Coordinates of C-alpha atoms and ligand atoms in Angstrom, one line a residue:
M1 CA -0.2 0.0 0.1
K2 CA 1.2 3.4 -0.9
I3 CA -0.2 6.8 0.1
Y4 CA 0.3 10.0 -1.9
T5 CA -0.4 13.3 -0.2
L6 CA -1.7 16.5 -1.8
Q7 CA -2.3 19.6 0.1
L8 CA -4.8 21.8 -2.0
G9 CA -6.7 25.0 -1.8
Q10 CA -6.4 28.1 0.7
M11 CA -7.0 25.9 3.8
G12 CA -4.3 23.5 2.9
N13 CA -6.9 20.5 2.6
C14 CA -5.2 17.1 2.4
T15 CA -6.2 14.8 -0.3
Y16 CA -4.9 11.4 0.0
I17 CA -4.4 8.8 -2.8
V18 CA -4.1 5.1 -1.5
Q19 CA -2.6 2.7 -3.9
K20 CA -2.7 -1.0 -3.9
D21 CA -1.1 -2.7 -7.1
N22 CA -2.7 -0.8 -9.9
Q23 CA -5.8 0.1 -8.2
G24 CA -6.5 2.9 -5.5
I25 CA -8.9 5.1 -3.6
V26 CA -9.0 8.8 -3.3
I27 CA -9.9 10.5 0.0
D28 CA -11.3 14.0 0.3
P29 CA -10.6 15.2 -3.3
S30 CA -11.0 18.9 -3.6
W31 CA -9.8 22.0 -5.1
N32 CA -7.6 20.9 -7.9
M33 CA -8.6 17.7 -9.8
R34 CA -5.8 18.2 -12.4
K35 CA -3.2 17.5 -9.6
I36 CA -4.9 14.5 -8.5
Y37 CA -5.2 13.1 -12.1
K38 CA -1.4 13.9 -12.5
I39 CA -0.6 11.5 -9.8
L40 CA -3.3 8.8 -10.8
E41 CA -1.8 8.9 -14.4
E42 CA 1.9 9.0 -13.4
H43 CA 1.4 5.9 -11.1
L44 CA -1.1 4.0 -13.4
I45 CA -3.7 4.0 -10.6
T46 CA -7.2 3.1 -11.5
P47 CA -9.4 4.8 -8.6
K48 CA -12.2 2.5 -7.6
A49 CA -14.1 4.9 -5.2
V50 CA -13.8 8.1 -3.4
L51 CA -14.2 8.4 0.2
F52 CA -15.4 11.5 1.9
T53 CA -14.4 12.0 5.8
H54 CA -17.2 14.3 5.9
G55 CA -19.6 16.6 3.8
H56 CA -17.9 20.1 4.4
Y57 CA -17.4 21.8 1.0
D58 CA -13.6 22.3 1.4
H59 CA -13.3 18.5 1.5
L60 CA -15.2 18.0 -1.8
T61 CA -15.1 21.0 -3.9
D62 CA -14.9 19.9 -7.6
A63 CA -14.9 16.3 -6.6
Q64 CA -17.9 15.7 -8.9
D65 CA -15.5 15.9 -11.8
L66 CA -13.4 13.1 -10.5
L67 CA -16.4 10.9 -9.9
E68 CA -17.8 11.7 -13.4
T69 CA -14.3 11.1 -15.1
Y70 CA -13.7 7.7 -13.6
K71 CA -17.4 6.7 -13.2
I72 CA -17.0 5.9 -9.7
K73 CA -18.9 6.5 -6.4
G74 CA -18.2 8.7 -3.3
Y75 CA -18.8 7.2 0.2
I76 CA -20.0 9.5 2.5
G77 CA -21.9 9.5 6.1
K78 CA -25.5 9.6 5.5
E79 CA -26.1 12.4 7.9
D80 CA -23.7 14.7 5.8
I81 CA -25.2 14.0 2.4
G82 CA -27.5 17.1 3.0
L83 CA -24.4 19.4 3.6
T84 CA -22.9 18.7 0.2
T85 CA -24.0 19.8 -3.3
L86 CA -22.9 16.4 -5.0
P87 CA -25.9 14.8 -6.7
E88 CA -27.0 11.8 -4.7
D89 CA -26.5 9.4 -7.7
F90 CA -22.9 9.7 -7.2
L91 CA -23.0 8.9 -3.4
I92 CA -23.2 5.8 -1.3
A93 CA -24.3 6.4 2.4
L94 CA -22.6 5.2 5.2
E95 CA -24.4 4.3 8.3
G96 CA -22.8 3.4 11.8
D97 CA -19.6 1.6 11.5
C98 CA -18.8 -0.7 8.4
C99 CA -16.0 -2.6 6.8
L100 CA -15.8 -2.8 3.0
Q101 CA -13.4 -4.3 0.4
I102 CA -12.4 -1.7 -2.2
A103 CA -9.6 -1.6 -4.5
G104 CA -8.2 -4.8 -2.9
M105 CA -8.1 -3.4 0.5
K106 CA -9.9 -3.9 3.6
I107 CA -11.4 -0.4 4.7
E108 CA -12.8 0.1 8.1
F109 CA -15.3 3.1 8.2
I110 CA -15.5 4.4 11.9
H111 CA -18.2 6.7 12.5
T112 CA -16.7 9.5 14.6
P113 CA -19.4 12.1 14.8
G114 CA -18.8 15.6 16.5
H115 CA -17.2 17.9 13.9
T116 CA -20.3 16.8 11.9
K117 CA -22.9 14.2 12.4
G118 CA -21.6 12.1 9.5
S119 CA -18.0 12.4 10.2
Y120 CA -16.0 9.2 9.5
S121 CA -12.4 8.2 10.4
I122 CA -11.2 5.7 7.7
K123 CA -8.9 2.9 8.8
I124 CA -6.7 1.0 6.2
G125 CA -4.2 -1.5 8.0
N126 CA -2.5 0.6 10.4
V127 CA -3.2 3.9 8.9
L128 CA -6.0 6.0 10.0
F129 CA -7.5 9.1 7.9
S130 CA -9.0 11.2 10.6
G131 CA -10.6 14.0 8.4
D132 CA -11.5 16.8 10.7
T133 CA -12.0 14.9 13.9
L134 CA -8.4 14.5 14.9
F135 CA -5.5 16.8 14.0
C136 CA -1.9 17.0 15.1
S137 CA -2.2 18.2 18.7
S138 CA -5.6 19.6 18.0
I139 CA -9.2 18.7 16.9
G140 CA -11.9 19.7 14.4
R141 CA -14.1 22.6 15.4
T142 CA -17.4 21.7 17.2
D143 CA -19.1 25.1 16.6
F144 CA -21.1 24.5 13.5
P145 CA -24.7 23.8 13.7
E146 CA -23.9 20.2 12.5
S147 CA -21.3 19.8 15.4
N148 CA -21.8 18.3 18.7
A149 CA -19.0 18.4 21.5
K150 CA -20.5 15.6 23.5
D151 CA -20.2 13.3 20.2
M152 CA -16.6 14.8 19.8
Q153 CA -15.7 13.6 23.3
K154 CA -17.0 10.1 22.6
S155 CA -15.1 9.9 19.2
L156 CA -11.8 11.1 20.5
V157 CA -12.0 8.5 23.2
R158 CA -12.8 5.9 20.6
L159 CA -9.7 7.0 18.5
S160 CA -7.7 6.8 21.6
K161 CA -8.2 3.1 22.0
L162 CA -6.6 2.4 18.6
P163 CA -3.3 0.7 18.6
K164 CA -0.7 3.3 19.7
E165 CA 1.4 2.9 16.6
T166 CA -1.6 3.8 14.2
L167 CA -0.3 6.3 11.7
V168 CA -2.7 9.2 11.5
Y169 CA -3.2 11.2 8.4
T170 CA -5.3 14.4 9.2
G171 CA -7.7 16.5 6.9
H172 CA -5.5 19.7 7.2
A173 CA -2.0 20.4 8.7
Y174 CA -3.6 22.6 11.4
G175 CA -1.0 21.3 13.8
P176 CA 2.7 21.2 13.4
S177 CA 2.1 18.3 10.7
F178 CA -0.5 16.5 8.8
K179 CA 0.9 13.4 10.0
T180 CA 0.9 12.0 13.7
T181 CA 0.4 8.7 15.5
I182 CA -2.2 7.7 18.2
E183 CA 0.7 7.5 20.7
E184 CA 1.9 11.0 19.9
E185 CA -1.7 12.4 20.5
L186 CA -2.2 10.5 23.6
K187 CA 1.1 12.4 24.8
N188 CA 0.4 15.7 23.2
N189 CA -3.1 16.6 22.5
S190 CA -4.7 18.3 25.4
F191 CA -8.2 17.9 23.6
M192 CA -7.8 14.2 23.5
Q193 CA -6.3 13.9 27.0
M194 CA -9.4 15.9 28.4
A195 CA -11.8 13.7 26.4
I196 CA -10.5 10.6 28.4
R197 CA -10.0 12.3 31.7
E198 CA -12.8 14.8 32.0
P199 CA -15.5 13.7 29.8
K200 CA -18.2 15.6 31.6
T201 CA -16.7 19.0 31.2
F202 CA -15.1 18.3 27.8
G203 CA -17.6 20.5 25.9
D204 CA -17.1 23.6 28.2
I205 CA -13.4 24.3 27.1
L206 CA -14.3 24.1 23.4
Ligands
ZN1 ZN1 -14.8 20.1 8.2

């Protein structure tokens, strides 16, 4: 498995292309499809699906072009479909946790609401794509109408229980990097620490 990272758009959104042999998936394609196509073509990757960590526009702007070009579907949390402008024909709704085989890879969709109701953290092997739920030393905003701090607390506790060596690729490089590990976050992320130690007052600090 090979991972290509692109940081696109003014908010430095991370788009990830995960390759297995000559197939692949694209996570959160947005802002610049040409750069994404270039990587797919250079490495002879046929994308089999698009996975959206959540429905905010900065994670899917222009993604329709990719879905149409390759005639593939986008997997997205059911509750977030209403946040997007993507036609429903292009989407497959995710509900709760599930595990699917796509492009020769076992893909675990972990429902981690909080930033949005339909936020997902996507685990492939020992790699977690955390979208806007978990950042390096930080977490996603919970002040949107579609956010919920109590849900975020529970989601952070869930992620904290993943194997320590899990590599985490985040939705933006809002912290020092776009890449971290669960072990590093347990040590350095005060939000994750508070979610574990002070669940009842967690929402008050956000
Ligand atoms: Zn977001």
